[in-house]
XYZ file of C-alpha atoms in Angstrom:
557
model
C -4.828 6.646 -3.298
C -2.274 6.655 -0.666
C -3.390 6.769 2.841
C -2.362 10.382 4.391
C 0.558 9.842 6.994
C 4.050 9.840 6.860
C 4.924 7.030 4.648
C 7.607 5.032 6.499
C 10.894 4.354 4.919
C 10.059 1.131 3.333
C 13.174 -1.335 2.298
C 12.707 -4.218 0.054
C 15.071 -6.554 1.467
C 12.761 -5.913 5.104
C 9.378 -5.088 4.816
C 6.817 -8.230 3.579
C 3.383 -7.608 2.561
C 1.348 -10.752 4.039
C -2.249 -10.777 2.399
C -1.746 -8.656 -0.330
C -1.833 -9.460 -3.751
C 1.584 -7.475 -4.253
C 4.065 -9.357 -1.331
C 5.885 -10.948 -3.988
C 7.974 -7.272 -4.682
C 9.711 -7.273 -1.614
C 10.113 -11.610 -2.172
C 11.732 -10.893 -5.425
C 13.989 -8.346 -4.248
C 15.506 -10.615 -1.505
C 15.760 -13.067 -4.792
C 17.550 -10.847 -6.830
C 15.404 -11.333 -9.927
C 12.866 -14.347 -10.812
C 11.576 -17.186 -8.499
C 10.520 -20.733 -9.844
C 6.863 -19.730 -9.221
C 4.652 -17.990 -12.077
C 2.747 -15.007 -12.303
C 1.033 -12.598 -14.595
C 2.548 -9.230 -12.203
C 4.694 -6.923 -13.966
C 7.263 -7.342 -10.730
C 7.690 -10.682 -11.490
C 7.397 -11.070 -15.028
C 10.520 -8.458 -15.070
C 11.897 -10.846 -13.044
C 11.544 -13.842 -14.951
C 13.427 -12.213 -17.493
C 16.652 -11.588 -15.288
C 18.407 -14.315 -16.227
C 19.274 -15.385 -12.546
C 19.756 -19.050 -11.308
C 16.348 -19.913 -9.060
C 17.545 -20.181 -5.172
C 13.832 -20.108 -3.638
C 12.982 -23.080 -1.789
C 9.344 -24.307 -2.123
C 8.894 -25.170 1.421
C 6.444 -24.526 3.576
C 8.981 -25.256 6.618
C 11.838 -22.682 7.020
C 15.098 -23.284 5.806
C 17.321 -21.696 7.709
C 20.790 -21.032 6.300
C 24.381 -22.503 7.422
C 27.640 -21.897 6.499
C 29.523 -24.377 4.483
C 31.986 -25.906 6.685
C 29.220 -25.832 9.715
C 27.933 -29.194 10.625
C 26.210 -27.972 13.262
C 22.576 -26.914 12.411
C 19.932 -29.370 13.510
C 18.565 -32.241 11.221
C 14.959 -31.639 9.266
C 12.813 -34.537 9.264
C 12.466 -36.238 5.624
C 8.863 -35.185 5.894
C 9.290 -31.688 6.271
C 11.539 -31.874 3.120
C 10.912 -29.362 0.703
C 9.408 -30.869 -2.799
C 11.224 -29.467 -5.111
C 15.375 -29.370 -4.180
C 17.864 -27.509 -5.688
C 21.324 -26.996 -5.192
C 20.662 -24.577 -2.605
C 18.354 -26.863 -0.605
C 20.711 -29.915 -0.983
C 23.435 -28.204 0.368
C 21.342 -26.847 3.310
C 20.247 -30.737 4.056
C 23.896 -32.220 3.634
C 25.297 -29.583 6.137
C 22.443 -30.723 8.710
C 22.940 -34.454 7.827
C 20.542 -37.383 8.728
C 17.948 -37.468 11.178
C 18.389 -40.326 13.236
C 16.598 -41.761 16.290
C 17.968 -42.801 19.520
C 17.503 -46.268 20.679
C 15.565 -45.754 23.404
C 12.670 -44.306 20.603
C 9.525 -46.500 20.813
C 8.299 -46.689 17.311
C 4.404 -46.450 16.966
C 2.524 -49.096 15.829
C 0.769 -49.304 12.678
C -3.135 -49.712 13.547
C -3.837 -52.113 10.125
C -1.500 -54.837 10.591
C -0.188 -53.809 14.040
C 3.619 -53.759 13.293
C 6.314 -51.221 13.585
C 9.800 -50.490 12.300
C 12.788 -51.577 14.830
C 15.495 -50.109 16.007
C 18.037 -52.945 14.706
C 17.087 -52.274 10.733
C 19.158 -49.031 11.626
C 22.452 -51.337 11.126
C 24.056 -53.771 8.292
C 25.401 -57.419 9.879
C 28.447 -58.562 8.063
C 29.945 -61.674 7.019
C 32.001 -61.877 10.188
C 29.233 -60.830 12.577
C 30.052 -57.196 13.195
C 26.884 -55.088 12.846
C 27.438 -51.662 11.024
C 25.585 -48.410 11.297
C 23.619 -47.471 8.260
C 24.367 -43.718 8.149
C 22.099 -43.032 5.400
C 19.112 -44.821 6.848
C 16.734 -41.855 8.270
C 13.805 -42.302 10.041
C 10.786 -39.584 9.783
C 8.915 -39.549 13.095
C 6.094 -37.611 11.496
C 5.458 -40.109 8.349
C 5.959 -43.446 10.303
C 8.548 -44.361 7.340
C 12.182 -44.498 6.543
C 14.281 -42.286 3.760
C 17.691 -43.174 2.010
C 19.125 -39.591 2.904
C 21.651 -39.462 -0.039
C 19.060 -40.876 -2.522
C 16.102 -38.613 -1.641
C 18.790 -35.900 -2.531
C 20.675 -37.046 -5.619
C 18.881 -40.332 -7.186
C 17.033 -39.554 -10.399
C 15.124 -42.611 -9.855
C 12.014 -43.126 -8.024
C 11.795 -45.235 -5.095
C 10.054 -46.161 -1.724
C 13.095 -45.002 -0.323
C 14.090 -41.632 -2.222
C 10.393 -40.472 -2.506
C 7.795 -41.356 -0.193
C 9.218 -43.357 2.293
C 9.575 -47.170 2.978
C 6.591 -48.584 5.213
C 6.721 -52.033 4.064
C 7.908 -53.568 8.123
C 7.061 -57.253 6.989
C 10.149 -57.090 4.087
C 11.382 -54.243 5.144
C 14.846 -56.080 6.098
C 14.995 -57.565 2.701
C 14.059 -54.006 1.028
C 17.248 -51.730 2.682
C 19.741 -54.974 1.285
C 18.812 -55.007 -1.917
C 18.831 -51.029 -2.019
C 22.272 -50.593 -0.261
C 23.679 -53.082 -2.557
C 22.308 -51.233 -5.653
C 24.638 -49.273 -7.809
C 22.102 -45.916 -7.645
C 22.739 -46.057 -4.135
C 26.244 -46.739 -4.292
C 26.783 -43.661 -6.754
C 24.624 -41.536 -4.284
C 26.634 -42.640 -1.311
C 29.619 -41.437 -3.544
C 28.071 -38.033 -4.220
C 27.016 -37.345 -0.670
C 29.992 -38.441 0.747
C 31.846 -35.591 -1.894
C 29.867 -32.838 -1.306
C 29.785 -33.416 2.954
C 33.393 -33.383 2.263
C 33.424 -30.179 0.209
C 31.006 -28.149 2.902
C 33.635 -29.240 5.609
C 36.353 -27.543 3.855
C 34.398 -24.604 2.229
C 35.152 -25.922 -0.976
C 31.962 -26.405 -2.353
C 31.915 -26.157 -6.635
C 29.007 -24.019 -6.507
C 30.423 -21.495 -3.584
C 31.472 -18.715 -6.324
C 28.118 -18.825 -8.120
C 26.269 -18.765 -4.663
C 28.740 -15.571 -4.456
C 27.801 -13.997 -7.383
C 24.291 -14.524 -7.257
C 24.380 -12.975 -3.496
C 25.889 -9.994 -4.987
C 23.859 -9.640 -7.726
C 20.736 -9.932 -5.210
C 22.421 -7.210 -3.185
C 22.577 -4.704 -6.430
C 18.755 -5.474 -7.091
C 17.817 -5.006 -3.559
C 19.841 -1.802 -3.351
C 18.066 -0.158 -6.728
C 14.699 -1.240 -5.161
C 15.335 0.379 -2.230
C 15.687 3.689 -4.721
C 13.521 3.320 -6.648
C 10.879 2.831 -3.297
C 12.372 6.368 -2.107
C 11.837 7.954 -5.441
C 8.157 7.124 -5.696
C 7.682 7.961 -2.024
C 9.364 11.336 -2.844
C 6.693 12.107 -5.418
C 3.861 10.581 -3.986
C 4.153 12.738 -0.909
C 3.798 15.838 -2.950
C 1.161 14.707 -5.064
C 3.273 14.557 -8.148
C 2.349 12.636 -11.400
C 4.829 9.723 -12.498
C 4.215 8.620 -15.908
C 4.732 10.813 -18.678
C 3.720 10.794 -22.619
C 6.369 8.522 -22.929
C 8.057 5.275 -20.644
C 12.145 5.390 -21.745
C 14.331 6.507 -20.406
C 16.683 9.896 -21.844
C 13.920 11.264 -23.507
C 11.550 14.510 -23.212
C 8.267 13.871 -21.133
C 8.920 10.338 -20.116
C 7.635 11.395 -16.729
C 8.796 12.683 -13.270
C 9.366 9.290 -12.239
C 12.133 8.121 -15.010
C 13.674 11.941 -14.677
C 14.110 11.258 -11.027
C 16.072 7.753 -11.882
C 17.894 10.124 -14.449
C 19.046 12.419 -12.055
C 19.519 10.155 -9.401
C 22.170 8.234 -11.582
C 24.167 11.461 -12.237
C 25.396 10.627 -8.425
C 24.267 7.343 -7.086
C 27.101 4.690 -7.964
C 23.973 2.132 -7.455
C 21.900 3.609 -10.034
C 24.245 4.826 -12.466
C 25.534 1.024 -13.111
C 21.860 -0.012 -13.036
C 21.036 2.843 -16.056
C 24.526 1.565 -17.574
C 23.162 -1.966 -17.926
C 19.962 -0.860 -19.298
C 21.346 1.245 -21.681
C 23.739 -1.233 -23.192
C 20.985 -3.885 -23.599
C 22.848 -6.022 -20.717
C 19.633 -5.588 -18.424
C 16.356 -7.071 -20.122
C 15.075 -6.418 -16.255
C 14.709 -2.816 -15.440
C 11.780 -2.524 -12.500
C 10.982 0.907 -14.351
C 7.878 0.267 -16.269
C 4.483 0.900 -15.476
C 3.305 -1.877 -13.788
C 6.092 -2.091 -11.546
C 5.898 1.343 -10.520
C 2.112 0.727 -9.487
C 2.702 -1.944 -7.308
C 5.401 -0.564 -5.397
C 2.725 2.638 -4.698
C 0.591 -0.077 -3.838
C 3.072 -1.773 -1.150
C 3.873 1.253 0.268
C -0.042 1.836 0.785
C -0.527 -1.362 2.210
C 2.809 -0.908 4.793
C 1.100 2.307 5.855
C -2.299 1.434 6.097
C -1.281 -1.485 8.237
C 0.748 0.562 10.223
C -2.747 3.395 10.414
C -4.284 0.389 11.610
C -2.142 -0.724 14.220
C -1.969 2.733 16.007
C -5.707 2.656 15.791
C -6.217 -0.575 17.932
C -3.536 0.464 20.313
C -5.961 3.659 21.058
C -8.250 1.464 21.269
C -11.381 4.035 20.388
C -11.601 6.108 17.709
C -14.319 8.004 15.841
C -15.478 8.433 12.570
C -15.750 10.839 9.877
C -17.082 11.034 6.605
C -17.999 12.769 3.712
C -19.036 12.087 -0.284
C -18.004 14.210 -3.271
C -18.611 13.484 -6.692
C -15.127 13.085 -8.638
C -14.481 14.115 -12.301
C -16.070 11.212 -13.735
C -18.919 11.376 -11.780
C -19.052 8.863 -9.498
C -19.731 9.283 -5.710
C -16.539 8.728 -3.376
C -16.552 8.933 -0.219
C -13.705 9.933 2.051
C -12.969 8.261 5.320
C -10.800 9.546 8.514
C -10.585 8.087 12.056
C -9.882 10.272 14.452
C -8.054 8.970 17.932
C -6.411 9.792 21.148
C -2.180 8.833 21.167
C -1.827 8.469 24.717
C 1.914 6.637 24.400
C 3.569 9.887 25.585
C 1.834 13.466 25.538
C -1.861 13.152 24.621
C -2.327 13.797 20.614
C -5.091 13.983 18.772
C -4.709 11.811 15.582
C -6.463 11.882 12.380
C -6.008 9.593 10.025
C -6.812 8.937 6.202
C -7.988 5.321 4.945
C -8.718 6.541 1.627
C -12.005 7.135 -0.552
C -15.059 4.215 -0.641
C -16.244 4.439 -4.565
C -20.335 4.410 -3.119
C -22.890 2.714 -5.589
C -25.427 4.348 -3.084
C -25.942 7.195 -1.251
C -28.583 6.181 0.731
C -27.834 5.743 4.268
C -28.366 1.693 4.493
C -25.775 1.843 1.405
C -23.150 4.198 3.123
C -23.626 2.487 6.523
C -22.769 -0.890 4.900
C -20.023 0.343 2.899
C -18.294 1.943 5.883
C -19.088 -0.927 8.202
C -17.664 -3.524 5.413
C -14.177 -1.186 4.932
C -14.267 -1.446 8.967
C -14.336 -5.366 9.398
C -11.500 -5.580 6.236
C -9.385 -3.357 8.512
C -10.095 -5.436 11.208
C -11.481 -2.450 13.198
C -13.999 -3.469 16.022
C -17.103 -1.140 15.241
C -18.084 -1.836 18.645
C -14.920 0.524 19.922
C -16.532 3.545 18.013
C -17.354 6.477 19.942
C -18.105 8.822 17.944
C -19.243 9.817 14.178
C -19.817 13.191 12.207
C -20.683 14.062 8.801
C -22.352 17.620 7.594
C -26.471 17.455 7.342
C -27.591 16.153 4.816
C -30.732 14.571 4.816
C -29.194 10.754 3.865
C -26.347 11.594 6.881
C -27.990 12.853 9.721
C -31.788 11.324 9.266
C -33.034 10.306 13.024
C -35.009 6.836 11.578
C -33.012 6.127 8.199
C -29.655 8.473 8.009
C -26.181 7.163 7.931
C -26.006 8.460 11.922
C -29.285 6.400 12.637
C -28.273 3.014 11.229
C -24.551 3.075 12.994
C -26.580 4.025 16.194
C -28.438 0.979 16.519
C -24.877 -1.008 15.579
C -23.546 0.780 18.427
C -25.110 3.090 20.431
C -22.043 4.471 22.089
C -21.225 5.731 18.605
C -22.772 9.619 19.552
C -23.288 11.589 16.592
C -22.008 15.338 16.762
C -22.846 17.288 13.087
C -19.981 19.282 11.710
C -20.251 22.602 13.612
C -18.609 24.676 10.466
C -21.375 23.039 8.454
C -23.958 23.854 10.527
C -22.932 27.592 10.643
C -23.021 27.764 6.895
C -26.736 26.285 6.278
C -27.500 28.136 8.688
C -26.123 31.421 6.777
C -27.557 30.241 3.558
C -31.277 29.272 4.556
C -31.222 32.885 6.249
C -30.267 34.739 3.118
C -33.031 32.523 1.203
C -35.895 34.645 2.657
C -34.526 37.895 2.032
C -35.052 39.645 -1.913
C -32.184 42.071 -1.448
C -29.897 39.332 -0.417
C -30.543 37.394 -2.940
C -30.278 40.247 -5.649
C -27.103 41.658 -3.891
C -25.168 38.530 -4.856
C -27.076 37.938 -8.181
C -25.543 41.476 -8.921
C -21.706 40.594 -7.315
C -22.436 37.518 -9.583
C -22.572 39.022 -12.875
C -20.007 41.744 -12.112
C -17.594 38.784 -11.881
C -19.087 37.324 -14.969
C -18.676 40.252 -17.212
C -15.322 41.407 -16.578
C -14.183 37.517 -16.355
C -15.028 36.275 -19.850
C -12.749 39.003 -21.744
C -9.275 39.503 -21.122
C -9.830 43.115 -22.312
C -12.675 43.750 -19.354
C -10.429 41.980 -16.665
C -7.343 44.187 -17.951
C -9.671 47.152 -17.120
C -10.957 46.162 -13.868
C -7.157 45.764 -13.048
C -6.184 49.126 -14.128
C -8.683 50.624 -11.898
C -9.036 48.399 -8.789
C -5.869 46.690 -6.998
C -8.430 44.069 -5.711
C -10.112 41.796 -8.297
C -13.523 40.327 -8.160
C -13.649 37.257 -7.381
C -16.384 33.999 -8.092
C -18.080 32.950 -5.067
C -19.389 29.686 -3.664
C -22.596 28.680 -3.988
C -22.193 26.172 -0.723
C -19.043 27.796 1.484
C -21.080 31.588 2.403
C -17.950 32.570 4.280
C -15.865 32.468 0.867
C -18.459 35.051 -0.264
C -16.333 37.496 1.718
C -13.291 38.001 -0.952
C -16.249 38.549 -3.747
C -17.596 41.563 -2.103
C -14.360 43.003 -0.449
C -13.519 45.379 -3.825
C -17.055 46.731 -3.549
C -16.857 47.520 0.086
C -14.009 49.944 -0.235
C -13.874 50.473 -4.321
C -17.090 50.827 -5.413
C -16.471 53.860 -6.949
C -13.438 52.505 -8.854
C -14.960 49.718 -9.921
C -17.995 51.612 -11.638
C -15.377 53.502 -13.459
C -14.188 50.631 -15.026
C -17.871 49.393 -15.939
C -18.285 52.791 -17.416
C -15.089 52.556 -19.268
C -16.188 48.789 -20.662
C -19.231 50.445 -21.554
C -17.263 53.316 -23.758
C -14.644 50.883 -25.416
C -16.877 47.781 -26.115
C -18.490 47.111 -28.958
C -21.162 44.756 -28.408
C -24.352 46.045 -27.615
C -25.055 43.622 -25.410
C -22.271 43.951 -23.533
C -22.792 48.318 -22.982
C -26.583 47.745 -22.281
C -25.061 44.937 -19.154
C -22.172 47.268 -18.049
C -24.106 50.975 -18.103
C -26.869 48.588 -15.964
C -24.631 47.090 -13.270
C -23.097 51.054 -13.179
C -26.685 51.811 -12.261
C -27.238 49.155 -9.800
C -23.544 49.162 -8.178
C -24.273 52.955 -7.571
C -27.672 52.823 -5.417
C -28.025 53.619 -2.127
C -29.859 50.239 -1.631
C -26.916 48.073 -3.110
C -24.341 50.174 -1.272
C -25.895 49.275 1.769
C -26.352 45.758 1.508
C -22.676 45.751 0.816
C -21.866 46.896 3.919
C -23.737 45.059 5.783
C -22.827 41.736 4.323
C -19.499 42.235 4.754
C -19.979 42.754 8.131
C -21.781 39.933 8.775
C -19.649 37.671 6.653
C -16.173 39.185 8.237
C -17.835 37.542 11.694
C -19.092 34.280 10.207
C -15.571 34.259 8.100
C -13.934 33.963 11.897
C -16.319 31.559 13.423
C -15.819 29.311 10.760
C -12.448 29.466 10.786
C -12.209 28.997 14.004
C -14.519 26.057 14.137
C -12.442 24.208 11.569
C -8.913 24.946 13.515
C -6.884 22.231 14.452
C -7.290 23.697 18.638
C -10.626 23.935 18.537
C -11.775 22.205 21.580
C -15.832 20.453 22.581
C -16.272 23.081 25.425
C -15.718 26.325 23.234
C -17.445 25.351 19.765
């Protein structure tokens, strides 16, 4: 279920969902197609299946992107190295270069053995006495160790040097000559050497791929970015998105896929993406199912964060619930916050979280659940001013109810019973302890009931009266209103058309029922209680509406 506001335009390439259990759609999408991790999600199994080169960096640092050509981005300490390096990430470290200390760097001490690297191992002595930098030599400040910066990014073999990092200081002179003279280090010298060259000019072998797979991850961030609007599209007017079937250019496959249809008739984007599908060129479409859920579920989590943040810049809010079985019989129950926008003009604000599946309807079990969906949220309790659900006994008890528990959580949290609510037990115990109310509407009841369950009655009833009875409510007494409106200025008609079921039916049953309601319908006892209940109805119609408008203000309910 979607929270209720105005879902905000949400882009792929932009939006990140931290702490949910669907971020990685919008990471893919900036990917264009799979990453090098795993997962059983539909988003990225399609993904896995794109057939893209991996670019992501397994990092937990951020590696921020240069330009081939530009030397001029900052080194990255060997330690903060990503573990896994691909082209991407070697590229990215060549362009930065070595880390290197300055001279004046006291290196720390190591507490077993108390000895430390120095700052002469940083250059090669020759055979004629001149002492030579060694460029490749790194030193990682947060590891106490040294790297070989072109062998940590291009040996295949595992060393002190390309791995871990050298701390051996008592051989540690003897160590970088035998490595420098090596021929792994000479080739990786070689290869470093190449591919600085390469940045410096632009000319780097894999700068066309890198193209390609930037405009490739362009195209799939653009059809997210549809396919995001389509499903918002529907999802704002409640529309279903699956249909019998999940392909595409077939009959019932589902509002959704007819959407993408139509959409490509006109959208450059989506027509090539369709193209691709259709000709078996995409085996990645981000159209089934599973995709389609967690994108609705993104977009949930992007506006429920965003409820959430105008609810703690209010600062208080109140509370108000309410619990209705659903279809399958299980208790939900509905929550809304109510606050004050005070950024511009004052506004009241309501807003919907969503429905609470309750195991219990108790009020210790719907006090928990609501104070549990609070502290997810993040939403201080202790900023509640206010809380209102109708009466029923497990809501409004003064020692156990809902109301009672959150009171002694917070007792700034004042309870105020639903008003409309109120009004209409208050209409319906009344009407309990009268016999002609309650055989009025037992009568309105099974007027409704006859000429309902035939289409031959209700064609009858039509012929005579312009208004049509209509079912009641057995909770919602105002509704009771439009039931007994055709009676209050057609009872005559509409005991013509009883008499006239009467004449053409012919079940028994059925003539004994309509000559008896002709009877009844025709009293003076039933003709009065029809007036005066639609008197009083018309003025508890009005209150109640009025009591549930969107103006009603404290001071005149």
């Amino acid at each position: 279920m979607l929270p209720v506001s105005k879902a905000p335009a949400v882009a792929p390439s932009t939006t990140s969902f931290p702490g949910s259990q669907h971020s990685h759609v919008t990471q893919e999408a900036d990917d264009a197609g799979p990453s090098t991790s795993t997962s059983s999600s539909g988003v990225t199994q399609e993904a896995d299946n794109a057939g893209l080169s991996p670019v992501e960096v397994e990092s937990s640092t951020p590696m921020p992107s240069t330009t081939p050509g530009s030397l001029s981005t900052p080194p990255l300490d060997p330690a903060d190295w990503p573990t896994v390096i691909n082209d991407k990430v070697r590229i990215d470290l060549v362009s930065r270069g070595p880390a290197h200390v300055d001279h004046h760097f006291t290196f720390p001490k190591r507490q077993s053995d108390n000895r430390r690297f120095h700052y002469h191992f940083m250059f090669r002595s020759l055979t004629n006495g001149e002492k030579v930098k060694r460029s490749w030599l790194t030193y990682s400040q947060k590891s106490n160790a040294v790297y070989c910066f072109c062998c940590k990014l291009f040996s295949k073999q595992s060393t002190k040097l390309s791995t871990d990092g050298q701390q051996d200081w008592i051989n540690i002179g003897t160590l970088l000559k035998q490595h420098e003279n090596s021929q792994d280090h000479a080739k990786n010298v070689l290869s470093w050497k190449e591919l600085e060259g390469r940045l410096r000019k632009g000319e780097t072998i894999d700068q066309t791929e890198l193209s390609l797979l930037e405009a490739e991850r362009n195209r799939w961030r653009e059809v997210l970015i549809r396919l995001v609007s389509i499903i918002q599209s529907l999802a704002e007017r409640n529309m279903g998105l699956r249909g019998s079937v999940d392909t595409l250019h077939v009959n019932n496959n589902g509002n959704f896929l007819k959407e993408v249809e139509l959409l490509a008739k006109f959208d450059p984007v989506l027509k090539e993406h369709v193209r691709r599908i259709d000709s078996g060129a995409n085996h990645t479409t981000y159209l089934g199912k599973t995709v389609q859920n967690e994108l609705i579920a993104c977009i949930s989590d992007t506006i429920l964060r965003t409820i959430v943040v105008q609810i703690k810049e209010s600062k208080y809010f109140s509370l108000i619930l309410d619990c209705t079985p659903d279809v399958s019989h299980q208790e939900q129950m509905s929550v809304v916050i109510r606050t004050v926008d005070l950024k511009n003009t004052p506004e009241i604000r309501e807003h919907f979280l969503g429905f609470l599946l309750a195991h219990e309807s108790t009020g210790l079990g719907l006090s928990t659940l609501i104070l549990r969906r609070l502290e997810e949220l993040n939403i201080p309790f202790e900023d509640c001013r206010g809380q209102t659900y109708d009466n029923g006994a497990n809501m409004k008890g003064r020692n156990k109810g809902t109301q009672a528990r959150l009171l002694k959580k917070n007792p700034r949290a004042l309870y105020v019973p639903c008003a409309a609510h109120t009004l209409n037990l208050m209409v319906a115990d009344s009407a309990k302890g009268s016999v002609d109310a309650t055989n009025f509407f037992g009568v309105v009841q099974k007027l409704y009931t006859l000429f309902a369950a035939a289409s031959q009655r209700w064609a009858i009833l039509k012929d005579h009266v312009d208004l049509t009875v209509k079912a009641w409510s057995e909770t919602r007494w105002e509704s009771r209103i439009n039931s007994i409106e055709p009676l209050r200025y057609h009872t005559v008609k509409v005991r013509e058309a009883l008499l006239e079921v009467r004449e053409k039916t012919n079940d028994p049953m059925i003539r004994i029922e309509a000559q008896s309601l002709a009877e009844e319908i025709g009293s003076f006892r039933f003709q009065i209680c029809t007036v005066v209940w639609y008197d009083i109805l018309s003025k508890i119609n009005t209150v109640s509406k009025l009591l549930q408008s969107v103006n009603m203000q404290l001071d005149i309910a």
